[in-house]
PDB file of C-alpha atoms in Angstrom:
ATOM      1  CA  ILE G   1      -9.139   4.839   1.038  1.00 37.00           C
ATOM      2  CA  ARG G   2     -11.677   5.376  -1.676  1.00 36.00           C
ATOM      3  CA  THR G   3     -13.880   2.682  -3.123  1.00 38.00           C
ATOM      4  CA  ALA G   4     -15.992   2.456  -6.219  1.00 40.00           C
ATOM      5  CA  HIS G   5     -19.581   1.824  -5.107  1.00 39.00           C
ATOM      6  CA  ALA G   6     -21.681   2.287  -8.219  1.00 38.00           C
ATOM      7  CA  GLY G   7     -24.502   4.706  -7.703  1.00 38.00           C
ATOM      8  CA  ASN G   8     -23.220   6.154  -4.443  1.00 43.00           C
ATOM      9  CA  ALA G   9     -21.536   9.253  -5.829  1.00 44.00           C
ATOM     10  CA  ALA G  10     -22.326  11.966  -8.324  1.00 45.00           C
ATOM     11  CA  PRO G  11     -20.269  12.052 -11.524  1.00 46.00           C
ATOM     12  CA  LEU G  12     -17.196  14.256 -11.646  1.00 44.00           C
ATOM     13  CA  PRO G  13     -17.029  17.184 -14.066  1.00 48.00           C
ATOM     14  CA  GLY G  14     -16.749  15.819 -17.579  1.00 50.00           C
ATOM     15  CA  GLY G  15     -19.039  12.878 -16.792  1.00 51.00           C
ATOM     16  CA  ALA G  16     -16.443  10.579 -15.190  1.00 45.00           C
ATOM     17  CA  PRO G  17     -17.891   8.545 -12.311  1.00 46.00           C
ATOM     18  CA  ALA G  18     -16.766   9.654  -8.863  1.00 47.00           C
ATOM     19  CA  MET G  19     -15.348   7.354  -6.247  1.00 51.00           C
ATOM     20  CA  ALA G  20     -17.719   6.966  -3.324  1.00 54.00           C
ATOM     21  CA  GLU G  21     -16.615   7.451   0.245  1.00 59.00           C
ATOM     22  CA  PRO G  22     -16.179   4.153   2.089  1.00 58.00           C
ATOM     23  CA  ASP G  23     -18.572   3.423   4.898  1.00 76.00           C
ATOM     24  CA  GLY G  24     -17.469   3.434   8.526  1.00 84.00           C
ATOM     25  CA  ALA G  25     -17.405  -0.355   8.779  1.00 84.00           C
ATOM     26  CA  ILE G  26     -14.850  -0.642   5.976  1.00 85.00           C
ATOM     27  CA  LEU G  27     -12.682   2.089   7.486  1.00 87.00           C
ATOM     28  CA  ALA G  28     -12.855   0.396  10.885  1.00 90.00           C
ATOM     29  CA  ALA G  29     -11.968  -2.972   9.341  1.00 90.00           C
ATOM     30  CA  MET G  30      -8.973  -1.431   7.546  1.00 89.00           C
ATOM     31  CA  GLU G  31      -7.793   0.365  10.689  1.00 93.00           C
ATOM     32  CA  ASP G  32      -8.149  -2.859  12.684  1.00 93.00           C
ATOM     33  CA  TRP G  33      -6.114  -4.794  10.118  1.00 93.00           C
ATOM     34  CA  LEU G  34      -3.427  -2.123   9.789  1.00 91.00           C
ATOM     35  CA  SER G  35      -2.955  -2.026  13.566  1.00 94.00           C
ATOM     36  CA  SER G  36      -2.921  -5.810  13.984  1.00 94.00           C
ATOM     37  CA  ASP G  37       0.009  -8.138  14.559  1.00 93.00           C
ATOM     38  CA  GLY G  38      -1.175 -10.006  11.454  1.00 93.00           C
ATOM     39  CA  PHE G  39      -0.554  -6.945   9.275  1.00 93.00           C
ATOM     40  CA  ASP G  40       2.882  -6.383  10.785  1.00 92.00           C
ATOM     41  CA  ALA G  41       3.868 -10.008  10.195  1.00 94.00           C
ATOM     42  CA  SER G  42       2.407  -9.963   6.661  1.00 95.00           C
ATOM     43  CA  TRP G  43       4.205  -6.841   5.470  1.00 91.00           C
ATOM     44  CA  ARG G  44       7.512  -8.091   6.885  1.00 90.00           C
ATOM     45  CA  GLU G  45       7.003 -11.455   5.173  1.00 93.00           C
ATOM     46  CA  CYS G  46       6.176  -9.725   1.876  1.00 94.00           C
ATOM     47  CA  TYR G  47       9.163  -7.370   2.165  1.00 91.00           C
ATOM     48  CA  ASP G  48      11.479 -10.281   2.966  1.00 90.00           C
ATOM     49  CA  LEU G  49      10.207 -12.249  -0.043  1.00 92.00           C
ATOM     50  CA  VAL G  50      10.600  -9.294  -2.406  1.00 91.00           C
ATOM     51  CA  CYS G  51      14.133  -8.633  -1.143  1.00 89.00           C
ATOM     52  CA  ARG G  52      15.247 -12.266  -1.285  1.00 86.00           C
ATOM     53  CA  GLY G  53      18.371 -12.602  -3.401  1.00 76.00           C
ATOM     54  CA  ARG G  54      18.900  -8.842  -3.716  1.00 74.00           C
ATOM     55  CA  GLY G  55      21.587  -8.435  -1.038  1.00 69.00           C
ATOM     56  CA  ARG G  56      19.515  -6.140   1.134  1.00 71.00           C
ATOM     57  CA  SER G  57      20.802  -3.634   3.644  1.00 73.00           C
ATOM     58  CA  ASP G  58      17.416  -2.033   4.470  1.00 75.00           C
ATOM     59  CA  ARG G  59      18.850   1.282   3.227  1.00 74.00           C
ATOM     60  CA  ASN G  60      18.007   3.037  -0.042  1.00 77.00           C
ATOM     61  CA  ILE G  61      14.960   0.866  -0.739  1.00 81.00           C
ATOM     62  CA  SER G  62      13.983   1.086  -4.400  1.00 83.00           C
ATOM     63  CA  ASP G  63      10.590   2.010  -5.758  1.00 85.00           C
ATOM     64  CA  THR G  64      10.401  -1.458  -7.313  1.00 88.00           C
ATOM     65  CA  VAL G  65      10.720  -3.077  -3.880  1.00 88.00           C
ATOM     66  CA  LEU G  66       7.993  -0.745  -2.574  1.00 88.00           C
ATOM     67  CA  TYR G  67       5.607  -1.579  -5.444  1.00 91.00           C
ATOM     68  CA  GLN G  68       6.236  -5.327  -5.268  1.00 93.00           C
ATOM     69  CA  THR G  69       5.830  -5.359  -1.480  1.00 92.00           C
ATOM     70  CA  ALA G  70       2.523  -3.467  -1.711  1.00 92.00           C
ATOM     71  CA  ALA G  71       1.226  -5.856  -4.382  1.00 93.00           C
ATOM     72  CA  ALA G  72       2.274  -8.896  -2.345  1.00 94.00           C
ATOM     73  CA  LEU G  73       0.745  -7.423   0.811  1.00 93.00           C
ATOM     74  CA  HIS G  74      -2.560  -6.987  -1.002  1.00 94.00           C
ATOM     75  CA  ARG G  75      -2.789 -10.790  -1.207  1.00 93.00           C
ATOM     76  CA  HIS G  76      -2.773 -10.853   2.619  1.00 94.00           C
ATOM     77  CA  LEU G  77      -5.894  -8.724   3.040  1.00 93.00           C
ATOM     78  CA  PRO G  78      -8.420 -10.388   5.336  1.00 91.00           C
ATOM     79  CA  ALA G  79     -11.099 -12.301   3.456  1.00 88.00           C
ATOM     80  CA  GLY G  80     -14.376 -10.454   3.082  1.00 87.00           C
ATOM     81  CA  GLU G  81     -15.129  -6.793   2.459  1.00 84.00           C
ATOM     82  CA  LEU G  82     -11.545  -5.540   2.475  1.00 88.00           C
ATOM     83  CA  GLU G  83     -10.425  -8.217   0.052  1.00 87.00           C
ATOM     84  CA  SER G  84     -13.295  -7.504  -2.330  1.00 87.00           C
ATOM     85  CA  MET G  85     -13.291  -3.691  -2.061  1.00 87.00           C
ATOM     86  CA  ILE G  86      -9.596  -2.887  -2.357  1.00 87.00           C
ATOM     87  CA  PRO G  87      -7.978  -3.441  -5.744  1.00 88.00           C
ATOM     88  CA  GLU G  88      -4.338  -4.467  -6.027  1.00 90.00           C
ATOM     89  CA  PRO G  89      -2.232  -1.305  -5.988  1.00 91.00           C
ATOM     90  CA  ASP G  90      -0.214  -0.427  -9.063  1.00 90.00           C
ATOM     91  CA  PRO G  91       2.806   1.907  -9.227  1.00 90.00           C
ATOM     92  CA  GLU G  92       0.685   4.858 -10.410  1.00 91.00           C
ATOM     93  CA  PHE G  93      -1.701   4.501  -7.445  1.00 89.00           C
ATOM     94  CA  ILE G  94       1.179   4.199  -4.971  1.00 86.00           C
ATOM     95  CA  ARG G  95       2.937   7.275  -6.392  1.00 86.00           C
ATOM     96  CA  GLY G  96      -0.329   9.230  -6.169  1.00 87.00           C
ATOM     97  CA  ALA G  97      -0.922   8.123  -2.581  1.00 84.00           C
ATOM     98  CA  LEU G  98       2.594   9.175  -1.630  1.00 82.00           C
ATOM     99  CA  GLU G  99       2.133  12.550  -3.338  1.00 83.00           C
ATOM    100  CA  THR G 100      -0.994  13.247  -1.288  1.00 84.00           C
ATOM    101  CA  ILE G 101       1.029  12.966   1.925  1.00 77.00           C
ATOM    102  CA  GLY G 102       3.922  15.030   0.581  1.00 78.00           C
ATOM    103  CA  ALA G 103       6.404  12.162   0.327  1.00 75.00           C
ATOM    104  CA  ASP G 104       9.509  12.432  -1.831  1.00 74.00           C
ATOM    105  CA  ASP G 105       9.395  11.009  -5.341  1.00 75.00           C
ATOM    106  CA  VAL G 106      10.268   7.354  -4.701  1.00 77.00           C
ATOM    107  CA  GLN G 107      10.921   6.803  -8.391  1.00 76.00           C
ATOM    108  CA  LYS G 108      13.877   9.204  -8.190  1.00 74.00           C
ATOM    109  CA  GLU G 109      14.985   8.821  -4.598  1.00 71.00           C
ATOM    110  CA  GLY G 110      13.717   5.478  -3.332  1.00 70.00           C
ATOM    111  CA  ILE G 111      13.065   5.200   0.390  1.00 73.00           C
ATOM    112  CA  THR G 112      15.864   6.185   2.758  1.00 72.00           C
ATOM    113  CA  ASP G 113      15.686   3.167   5.051  1.00 64.00           C
ATOM    114  CA  LEU G 114      13.425   0.534   6.552  1.00 71.00           C
ATOM    115  CA  GLU G 115      12.184   2.944   9.242  1.00 72.00           C
ATOM    116  CA  HIS G 116      10.795   5.252   6.513  1.00 62.00           C
ATOM    117  CA  PHE G 117       9.380   2.248   4.664  1.00 62.00           C
ATOM    118  CA  GLU G 118       7.471   1.150   7.762  1.00 63.00           C
ATOM    119  CA  ALA G 119       5.989   4.614   8.213  1.00 56.00           C
TER     120      ALA G 119
END
């Protein structure tokens, strides 16, 4: 997770502002939320809402379902620092995040099944 704290990072080559590293409290808050029952319930609720009316099988999950679930899940962030520091993810951000972990191109291949989606 990278956040934009003005003044906390040197500019990148070419003069673009760099993203500052998040502080330990924000990382701990995110880890706590991601490992909570509240997160698990929220992402399942968001996924269910996005899939409603689509005849889901929890196999071959489309990139659109991924993007819409991530955007809906963002609205479930705990109030406070996380809510204010983390912008709503867009498809470009999600694709970039997946690339950094070596995931397949979800735009071409989707996600194999719900087990891969949860990971």
